[in-house]
PDB file of C-alpha atoms in Angstrom:
ATOM      1  CA  MET A  61       0.000   0.000   0.000  1.00  0.00           C
ATOM      2  CA  ALA A  62       1.199   3.513  -0.778  1.00  0.00           C
ATOM      3  CA  THR A  63       2.449   5.749   1.987  1.00  0.00           C
ATOM      4  CA  ILE A  64       2.711   9.531   2.133  1.00  0.00           C
ATOM      5  CA  GLY A  65       5.528  11.211   4.042  1.00  0.00           C
ATOM      6  CA  VAL A  66       5.622  14.883   4.998  1.00  0.00           C
ATOM      7  CA  LEU A  67       8.940  16.432   6.051  1.00  0.00           C
ATOM      8  CA  THR A  68       8.586  19.841   7.678  1.00  0.00           C
ATOM      9  CA  LEU A  69      11.630  22.112   7.836  1.00  0.00           C
ATOM     10  CA  GLU A  70      11.684  25.186  10.067  1.00  0.00           C
ATOM     11  CA  LEU A  71      14.115  27.886   8.961  1.00  0.00           C
ATOM     12  CA  ARG A  72      15.465  30.937  10.768  1.00  0.00           C
ATOM     13  CA  ILE A  73      17.094  33.219   8.221  1.00  0.00           C
ATOM     14  CA  GLU A  74      18.806  35.783  10.415  1.00  0.00           C
ATOM     15  CA  HIS A  75      20.642  37.576   7.595  1.00  0.00           C
ATOM     16  CA  ALA A  76      17.392  38.387   5.759  1.00  0.00           C
ATOM     17  CA  HIS A  77      16.406  42.034   6.054  1.00  0.00           C
ATOM     18  CA  SER A  78      13.425  41.877   3.718  1.00  0.00           C
ATOM     19  CA  LEU A  79      10.869  39.425   2.385  1.00  0.00           C
ATOM     20  CA  LYS A  80      12.747  39.486  -0.919  1.00  0.00           C
ATOM     21  CA  GLU A  81      15.944  38.201   0.730  1.00  0.00           C
ATOM     22  CA  LYS A  82      14.013  35.530   2.602  1.00  0.00           C
ATOM     23  CA  ARG A  83      12.205  34.397  -0.532  1.00  0.00           C
ATOM     24  CA  GLN A  84      15.514  33.968  -2.366  1.00  0.00           C
ATOM     25  CA  VAL A  85      16.650  31.471   0.284  1.00  0.00           C
ATOM     26  CA  VAL A  86      13.306  29.642   0.308  1.00  0.00           C
ATOM     27  CA  LYS A  87      13.029  29.528  -3.495  1.00  0.00           C
ATOM     28  CA  SER A  88      16.566  28.171  -3.819  1.00  0.00           C
ATOM     29  CA  LEU A  89      15.805  25.431  -1.285  1.00  0.00           C
ATOM     30  CA  LYS A  90      12.475  24.516  -2.898  1.00  0.00           C
ATOM     31  CA  ASP A  91      13.911  24.365  -6.422  1.00  0.00           C
ATOM     32  CA  ARG A  92      16.904  22.262  -5.365  1.00  0.00           C
ATOM     33  CA  LEU A  93      14.797  19.719  -3.441  1.00  0.00           C
ATOM     34  CA  ARG A  94      12.183  19.446  -6.204  1.00  0.00           C
ATOM     35  CA  HIS A  95      14.687  18.825  -8.952  1.00  0.00           C
ATOM     36  CA  LYS A  96      17.098  16.605  -7.056  1.00  0.00           C
ATOM     37  CA  PHE A  97      14.589  14.350  -5.253  1.00  0.00           C
ATOM     38  CA  ASN A  98      11.325  14.659  -7.205  1.00  0.00           C
ATOM     39  CA  VAL A  99       9.341  15.711  -4.112  1.00  0.00           C
ATOM     40  CA  SER A 100       6.615  18.317  -3.807  1.00  0.00           C
ATOM     41  CA  VAL A 101       7.793  21.345  -1.828  1.00  0.00           C
ATOM     42  CA  ALA A 102       5.905  24.375  -0.522  1.00  0.00           C
ATOM     43  CA  GLU A 103       6.330  27.165   1.998  1.00  0.00           C
ATOM     44  CA  ILE A 104       3.463  26.491   4.408  1.00  0.00           C
ATOM     45  CA  ASP A 105       3.759  29.151   7.125  1.00  0.00           C
ATOM     46  CA  TYR A 106       5.375  32.470   8.127  1.00  0.00           C
ATOM     47  CA  GLN A 107       5.081  33.869   4.590  1.00  0.00           C
ATOM     48  CA  ASP A 108       4.931  37.442   5.920  1.00  0.00           C
ATOM     49  CA  LEU A 109       7.881  37.196   8.330  1.00  0.00           C
ATOM     50  CA  TRP A 110      11.356  38.200   7.155  1.00  0.00           C
ATOM     51  CA  GLN A 111      13.439  35.749   9.123  1.00  0.00           C
ATOM     52  CA  ARG A 112      11.281  32.638   9.527  1.00  0.00           C
ATOM     53  CA  ALA A 113       9.973  30.052   7.114  1.00  0.00           C
ATOM     54  CA  LEU A 114       8.230  26.700   7.380  1.00  0.00           C
ATOM     55  CA  VAL A 115       8.733  24.500   4.335  1.00  0.00           C
ATOM     56  CA  ALA A 116       7.173  21.083   3.699  1.00  0.00           C
ATOM     57  CA  ALA A 117       8.472  18.386   1.351  1.00  0.00           C
ATOM     58  CA  VAL A 118       6.098  15.549   0.491  1.00  0.00           C
ATOM     59  CA  THR A 119       6.726  12.176  -1.103  1.00  0.00           C
ATOM     60  CA  VAL A 120       4.387   9.358  -2.101  1.00  0.00           C
ATOM     61  CA  ALA A 121       6.045   5.941  -2.096  1.00  0.00           C
ATOM     62  CA  SER A 122       4.991   2.375  -2.722  1.00  0.00           C
ATOM     63  CA  ASP A 123       6.291   1.342   0.692  1.00  0.00           C
ATOM     64  CA  HIS A 124       7.201   3.043   3.953  1.00  0.00           C
ATOM     65  CA  ALA A 125      10.906   2.125   3.833  1.00  0.00           C
ATOM     66  CA  HIS A 126      11.413   3.776   0.442  1.00  0.00           C
ATOM     67  CA  GLY A 127       9.542   6.908   1.517  1.00  0.00           C
ATOM     68  CA  GLU A 128      11.620   7.111   4.677  1.00  0.00           C
ATOM     69  CA  ARG A 129      14.870   6.889   2.698  1.00  0.00           C
ATOM     70  CA  VAL A 130      13.729   9.660   0.371  1.00  0.00           C
ATOM     71  CA  LEU A 131      12.794  12.016   3.216  1.00  0.00           C
ATOM     72  CA  GLN A 132      16.013  11.271   5.121  1.00  0.00           C
ATOM     73  CA  THR A 133      18.006  12.171   2.030  1.00  0.00           C
ATOM     74  CA  VAL A 134      15.962  15.350   1.544  1.00  0.00           C
ATOM     75  CA  GLU A 135      16.596  16.296   5.190  1.00  0.00           C
ATOM     76  CA  GLN A 136      20.347  15.717   4.799  1.00  0.00           C
ATOM     77  CA  GLU A 137      20.458  17.858   1.679  1.00  0.00           C
ATOM     78  CA  ALA A 138      18.521  20.659   3.385  1.00  0.00           C
ATOM     79  CA  ALA A 139      20.838  20.506   6.401  1.00  0.00           C
ATOM     80  CA  GLU A 140      23.917  20.740   4.169  1.00  0.00           C
ATOM     81  CA  LEU A 141      22.453  23.618   2.183  1.00  0.00           C
ATOM     82  CA  LEU A 142      21.070  25.619   5.117  1.00  0.00           C
ATOM     83  CA  GLY A 143      23.475  24.837   7.948  1.00  0.00           C
ATOM     84  CA  ARG A 144      22.478  26.674  11.139  1.00  0.00           C
ATOM     85  CA  GLN A 145      19.480  28.227   9.388  1.00  0.00           C
ATOM     86  CA  LEU A 146      17.674  24.891   9.742  1.00  0.00           C
ATOM     87  CA  VAL A 147      16.329  25.002  13.291  1.00  0.00           C
ATOM     88  CA  GLY A 148      13.655  22.299  13.289  1.00  0.00           C
ATOM     89  CA  VAL A 149      12.651  19.121  11.470  1.00  0.00           C
ATOM     90  CA  ASN A 150       9.531  16.986  11.755  1.00  0.00           C
ATOM     91  CA  VAL A 151       8.315  13.948   9.800  1.00  0.00           C
ATOM     92  CA  GLU A 152       4.704  12.755   9.597  1.00  0.00           C
ATOM     93  CA  TRP A 153       3.310   9.697   7.853  1.00  0.00           C
ATOM     94  CA  ILE A 154      -0.095   9.205   6.281  1.00  0.00           C
ATOM     95  CA  ALA A 155      -1.323   5.672   5.526  1.00  0.00           C
TER      96      ALA A 155
END
């Protein structure tokens, strides 16, 4: 049975002094994760705050183990790309 995994990434972008600067960081992250891992990615909260972002990456897999590997790899890539800007990670499973 298919499983759906949702990886939530909380970002604190302290160097951003405008929404434009924040959106550059978020867009770069979203584009990289989409293209490299074929996951759906969206900014889901804090759209109007300059230095915070909540981004979700979602995968649908044929089995839980495969979905877990995909999201772990996405998390590792985000951590490498963002460094200390990544302040929180959460994973949820549906089905």
